[in-house]
Amino acid sequence: MYNVGYRIVNNEDEAHDVLQEAFISAFNNLDSYRQESSFGSWLKRIVVNKAINYLHKRKTERFPDDDKWDVKQEQEVDPFEAYPFTVEKVRSAIESLPDGYRTVLSLYLLEGYDHGEISEILNITESTSKSQFNRSKKKLKELLEQK
């Protein structure tokens, strides 16, 4: 669960705070757990929500100015095509992504949420989630090629 929070807030201390808040919230709301999904999924959703709340508290821009990256939405980019990367290099590049890009990329690739779920979690449209995901892949590729 720590890794889930860390991937979103990108800060060890804040990830610990997120995890602590999530466990407190889960404990205080155990009676609301309806067993429609596994307990782990329920807890993971709480961690994701708390991490996103932390991003909001930081008052940082959730999603960078779209004009800044100038990427066409329909352009498909595979950042892993024919590039030998170390795990550390990829991890570092993901951590350096802007908050909004890193959040969507982490939720989609690492946590397994689909764009519909991401749109609900982040309170954005599904097309925005897809667009941010494509932009994050493009930016990730650029970062990996630089290092």
PDB file of C-alpha atoms in Angstrom:
ATOM      1  CA  MET A   1       0.000   0.000   0.000  1.00  0.00           C
ATOM      2  CA  TYR A   2       2.945   2.298   0.691  1.00  0.00           C
ATOM      3  CA  ASN A   3       4.064   1.963  -2.932  1.00  0.00           C
ATOM      4  CA  VAL A   4       0.603   2.928  -4.165  1.00  0.00           C
ATOM      5  CA  GLY A   5       0.719   6.167  -2.174  1.00  0.00           C
ATOM      6  CA  TYR A   6       4.353   6.836  -3.006  1.00  0.00           C
ATOM      7  CA  ARG A   7       3.795   6.502  -6.755  1.00  0.00           C
ATOM      8  CA  ILE A   8       1.167   9.223  -6.576  1.00  0.00           C
ATOM      9  CA  VAL A   9       2.677  11.736  -4.133  1.00  0.00           C
ATOM     10  CA  ASN A  10       6.307  11.041  -5.089  1.00  0.00           C
ATOM     11  CA  ASN A  11       7.575  11.845  -1.600  1.00  0.00           C
ATOM     12  CA  GLU A  12       8.529   9.334   1.096  1.00  0.00           C
ATOM     13  CA  ASP A  13       7.320  11.375   4.069  1.00  0.00           C
ATOM     14  CA  GLU A  14       4.033  12.230   2.397  1.00  0.00           C
ATOM     15  CA  ALA A  15       3.569   8.593   1.366  1.00  0.00           C
ATOM     16  CA  HIS A  16       3.929   7.575   5.028  1.00  0.00           C
ATOM     17  CA  ASP A  17       1.377  10.236   5.989  1.00  0.00           C
ATOM     18  CA  VAL A  18      -0.974   9.058   3.253  1.00  0.00           C
ATOM     19  CA  LEU A  19      -0.698   5.468   4.439  1.00  0.00           C
ATOM     20  CA  GLN A  20      -1.316   6.447   8.047  1.00  0.00           C
ATOM     21  CA  GLU A  21      -4.364   8.524   7.104  1.00  0.00           C
ATOM     22  CA  ALA A  22      -5.662   5.708   4.908  1.00  0.00           C
ATOM     23  CA  PHE A  23      -5.380   3.110   7.672  1.00  0.00           C
ATOM     24  CA  ILE A  24      -7.058   5.426  10.172  1.00  0.00           C
ATOM     25  CA  SER A  25      -9.832   6.125   7.692  1.00  0.00           C
ATOM     26  CA  ALA A  26     -10.238   2.426   6.898  1.00  0.00           C
ATOM     27  CA  PHE A  27     -10.389   1.538  10.602  1.00  0.00           C
ATOM     28  CA  ASN A  28     -12.939   4.281  11.301  1.00  0.00           C
ATOM     29  CA  ASN A  29     -15.064   3.166   8.334  1.00  0.00           C
ATOM     30  CA  LEU A  30     -14.840  -0.618   8.611  1.00  0.00           C
ATOM     31  CA  ASP A  31     -18.610  -0.776   8.929  1.00  0.00           C
ATOM     32  CA  SER A  32     -18.935   0.745   5.440  1.00  0.00           C
ATOM     33  CA  TYR A  33     -16.941  -2.092   3.830  1.00  0.00           C
ATOM     34  CA  ARG A  34     -19.606  -3.995   1.866  1.00  0.00           C
ATOM     35  CA  GLN A  35     -17.538  -6.940   0.593  1.00  0.00           C
ATOM     36  CA  GLU A  36     -18.432  -6.107  -3.015  1.00  0.00           C
ATOM     37  CA  SER A  37     -14.708  -6.223  -3.698  1.00  0.00           C
ATOM     38  CA  SER A  38     -11.753  -7.628  -1.807  1.00  0.00           C
ATOM     39  CA  PHE A  39     -10.642  -5.865   1.347  1.00  0.00           C
ATOM     40  CA  GLY A  40      -7.320  -5.118  -0.352  1.00  0.00           C
ATOM     41  CA  SER A  41      -9.078  -3.377  -3.244  1.00  0.00           C
ATOM     42  CA  TRP A  42     -11.187  -1.365  -0.833  1.00  0.00           C
ATOM     43  CA  LEU A  43      -8.117  -0.317   1.163  1.00  0.00           C
ATOM     44  CA  LYS A  44      -6.163   0.443  -2.013  1.00  0.00           C
ATOM     45  CA  ARG A  45      -8.937   2.774  -3.159  1.00  0.00           C
ATOM     46  CA  ILE A  46      -8.738   4.608   0.179  1.00  0.00           C
ATOM     47  CA  VAL A  47      -4.949   4.963  -0.204  1.00  0.00           C
ATOM     48  CA  VAL A  48      -5.347   6.294  -3.762  1.00  0.00           C
ATOM     49  CA  ASN A  49      -7.972   8.808  -2.629  1.00  0.00           C
ATOM     50  CA  LYS A  50      -5.851   9.980   0.309  1.00  0.00           C
ATOM     51  CA  ALA A  51      -2.803  10.357  -1.969  1.00  0.00           C
ATOM     52  CA  ILE A  52      -4.806  12.411  -4.453  1.00  0.00           C
ATOM     53  CA  ASN A  53      -6.058  14.563  -1.579  1.00  0.00           C
ATOM     54  CA  TYR A  54      -2.424  15.149  -0.627  1.00  0.00           C
ATOM     55  CA  LEU A  55      -1.697  16.362  -4.142  1.00  0.00           C
ATOM     56  CA  HIS A  56      -4.594  18.785  -3.840  1.00  0.00           C
ATOM     57  CA  LYS A  57      -3.310  19.981  -0.475  1.00  0.00           C
ATOM     58  CA  ARG A  58       0.043  20.757  -2.065  1.00  0.00           C
ATOM     59  CA  LYS A  59      -1.888  23.053  -4.384  1.00  0.00           C
ATOM     60  CA  THR A  60       0.154  21.947  -7.337  1.00  0.00           C
ATOM     61  CA  GLU A  61      -1.147  21.786 -10.831  1.00  0.00           C
ATOM     62  CA  ARG A  62      -2.796  18.379 -11.275  1.00  0.00           C
ATOM     63  CA  PHE A  63      -2.308  18.413 -14.986  1.00  0.00           C
ATOM     64  CA  PRO A  64       0.298  20.502 -16.776  1.00  0.00           C
ATOM     65  CA  ASP A  65      -0.718  23.008 -19.394  1.00  0.00           C
ATOM     66  CA  ASP A  66      -1.614  20.893 -22.424  1.00  0.00           C
ATOM     67  CA  ASP A  67      -0.009  23.349 -24.851  1.00  0.00           C
ATOM     68  CA  LYS A  68       3.307  22.914 -23.117  1.00  0.00           C
ATOM     69  CA  TRP A  69       3.793  19.316 -24.303  1.00  0.00           C
ATOM     70  CA  ASP A  70       2.249  19.691 -27.764  1.00  0.00           C
ATOM     71  CA  VAL A  71       1.298  16.034 -28.219  1.00  0.00           C
ATOM     72  CA  LYS A  72      -1.495  14.914 -30.520  1.00  0.00           C
ATOM     73  CA  GLN A  73      -4.037  12.862 -28.613  1.00  0.00           C
ATOM     74  CA  GLU A  74      -4.341  10.151 -31.222  1.00  0.00           C
ATOM     75  CA  GLN A  75      -0.595   9.634 -31.455  1.00  0.00           C
ATOM     76  CA  GLU A  76       0.367   6.282 -29.971  1.00  0.00           C
ATOM     77  CA  VAL A  77       3.820   6.157 -28.436  1.00  0.00           C
ATOM     78  CA  ASP A  78       5.553   3.084 -27.098  1.00  0.00           C
ATOM     79  CA  PRO A  79       8.328   4.379 -24.803  1.00  0.00           C
ATOM     80  CA  PHE A  80       9.769   0.896 -24.294  1.00  0.00           C
ATOM     81  CA  GLU A  81      10.328   0.050 -27.931  1.00  0.00           C
ATOM     82  CA  ALA A  82      13.923  -1.077 -28.510  1.00  0.00           C
ATOM     83  CA  TYR A  83      15.429   0.771 -25.507  1.00  0.00           C
ATOM     84  CA  PRO A  84      17.511  -0.997 -22.874  1.00  0.00           C
ATOM     85  CA  PHE A  85      16.486   0.594 -19.561  1.00  0.00           C
ATOM     86  CA  THR A  86      17.329  -0.285 -16.015  1.00  0.00           C
ATOM     87  CA  VAL A  87      14.581  -0.440 -13.437  1.00  0.00           C
ATOM     88  CA  GLU A  88      16.198   2.458 -11.568  1.00  0.00           C
ATOM     89  CA  LYS A  89      16.287   4.607 -14.686  1.00  0.00           C
ATOM     90  CA  VAL A  90      12.600   3.990 -15.399  1.00  0.00           C
ATOM     91  CA  ARG A  91      11.658   4.578 -11.745  1.00  0.00           C
ATOM     92  CA  SER A  92      13.591   7.846 -11.700  1.00  0.00           C
ATOM     93  CA  ALA A  93      11.994   9.001 -14.954  1.00  0.00           C
ATOM     94  CA  ILE A  94       8.494   8.196 -13.667  1.00  0.00           C
ATOM     95  CA  GLU A  95       9.212  10.098 -10.444  1.00  0.00           C
ATOM     96  CA  SER A  96      10.245  13.169 -12.431  1.00  0.00           C
ATOM     97  CA  LEU A  97       6.982  13.289 -14.401  1.00  0.00           C
ATOM     98  CA  PRO A  98       4.586  16.104 -13.488  1.00  0.00           C
ATOM     99  CA  ASP A  99       2.073  15.082 -10.797  1.00  0.00           C
ATOM    100  CA  GLY A 100      -0.886  14.660 -13.155  1.00  0.00           C
ATOM    101  CA  TYR A 101       1.029  12.577 -15.682  1.00  0.00           C
ATOM    102  CA  ARG A 102       2.649  10.420 -12.978  1.00  0.00           C
ATOM    103  CA  THR A 103      -0.701   9.847 -11.260  1.00  0.00           C
ATOM    104  CA  VAL A 104      -2.540   8.676 -14.388  1.00  0.00           C
ATOM    105  CA  LEU A 105       0.428   6.571 -15.543  1.00  0.00           C
ATOM    106  CA  SER A 106       0.757   4.926 -12.116  1.00  0.00           C
ATOM    107  CA  LEU A 107      -2.943   4.237 -11.745  1.00  0.00           C
ATOM    108  CA  TYR A 108      -3.188   2.759 -15.237  1.00  0.00           C
ATOM    109  CA  LEU A 109       0.061   0.829 -15.644  1.00  0.00           C
ATOM    110  CA  LEU A 110       1.098  -0.004 -12.113  1.00  0.00           C
ATOM    111  CA  GLU A 111      -2.191  -0.233 -10.234  1.00  0.00           C
ATOM    112  CA  GLY A 112      -4.290  -1.703 -13.046  1.00  0.00           C
ATOM    113  CA  TYR A 113      -7.160   0.783 -13.094  1.00  0.00           C
ATOM    114  CA  ASP A 114      -8.882   1.375 -16.422  1.00  0.00           C
ATOM    115  CA  HIS A 115      -9.505   4.874 -17.778  1.00  0.00           C
ATOM    116  CA  GLY A 116     -13.118   4.834 -16.603  1.00  0.00           C
ATOM    117  CA  GLU A 117     -12.038   4.119 -13.034  1.00  0.00           C
ATOM    118  CA  ILE A 118      -9.259   6.706 -13.229  1.00  0.00           C
ATOM    119  CA  SER A 119     -11.733   9.306 -14.457  1.00  0.00           C
ATOM    120  CA  GLU A 120     -13.938   8.629 -11.409  1.00  0.00           C
ATOM    121  CA  ILE A 121     -11.020   8.665  -8.966  1.00  0.00           C
ATOM    122  CA  LEU A 122      -9.527  11.908 -10.306  1.00  0.00           C
ATOM    123  CA  ASN A 123     -12.847  13.520 -11.204  1.00  0.00           C
ATOM    124  CA  ILE A 124     -11.833  14.001 -14.844  1.00  0.00           C
ATOM    125  CA  THR A 125     -13.319  12.741 -18.088  1.00  0.00           C
ATOM    126  CA  GLU A 126     -12.299   9.384 -19.489  1.00  0.00           C
ATOM    127  CA  SER A 127     -10.891  11.103 -22.588  1.00  0.00           C
ATOM    128  CA  THR A 128      -8.765  13.349 -20.345  1.00  0.00           C
ATOM    129  CA  SER A 129      -7.424  10.251 -18.615  1.00  0.00           C
ATOM    130  CA  LYS A 130      -6.521   8.681 -21.965  1.00  0.00           C
ATOM    131  CA  SER A 131      -4.979  11.922 -23.185  1.00  0.00           C
ATOM    132  CA  GLN A 132      -2.922  12.356 -20.013  1.00  0.00           C
ATOM    133  CA  PHE A 133      -1.798   8.733 -20.252  1.00  0.00           C
ATOM    134  CA  ASN A 134      -0.611   9.212 -23.845  1.00  0.00           C
ATOM    135  CA  ARG A 135       1.160  12.438 -22.891  1.00  0.00           C
ATOM    136  CA  SER A 136       2.790  10.745 -19.916  1.00  0.00           C
ATOM    137  CA  LYS A 137       4.144   7.981 -22.160  1.00  0.00           C
ATOM    138  CA  LYS A 138       5.528  10.590 -24.565  1.00  0.00           C
ATOM    139  CA  LYS A 139       7.135  12.567 -21.748  1.00  0.00           C
ATOM    140  CA  LEU A 140       8.482   9.368 -20.172  1.00  0.00           C
ATOM    141  CA  LYS A 141      10.095   8.412 -23.465  1.00  0.00           C
ATOM    142  CA  GLU A 142      11.713  11.852 -23.705  1.00  0.00           C
ATOM    143  CA  LEU A 143      13.027  11.581 -20.153  1.00  0.00           C
ATOM    144  CA  LEU A 144      14.423   8.102 -20.741  1.00  0.00           C
ATOM    145  CA  GLU A 145      16.182   9.180 -23.922  1.00  0.00           C
ATOM    146  CA  GLN A 146      17.829  12.111 -22.103  1.00  0.00           C
ATOM    147  CA  LYS A 147      19.365  10.144 -19.265  1.00  0.00           C
TER     148      LYS A 147
END
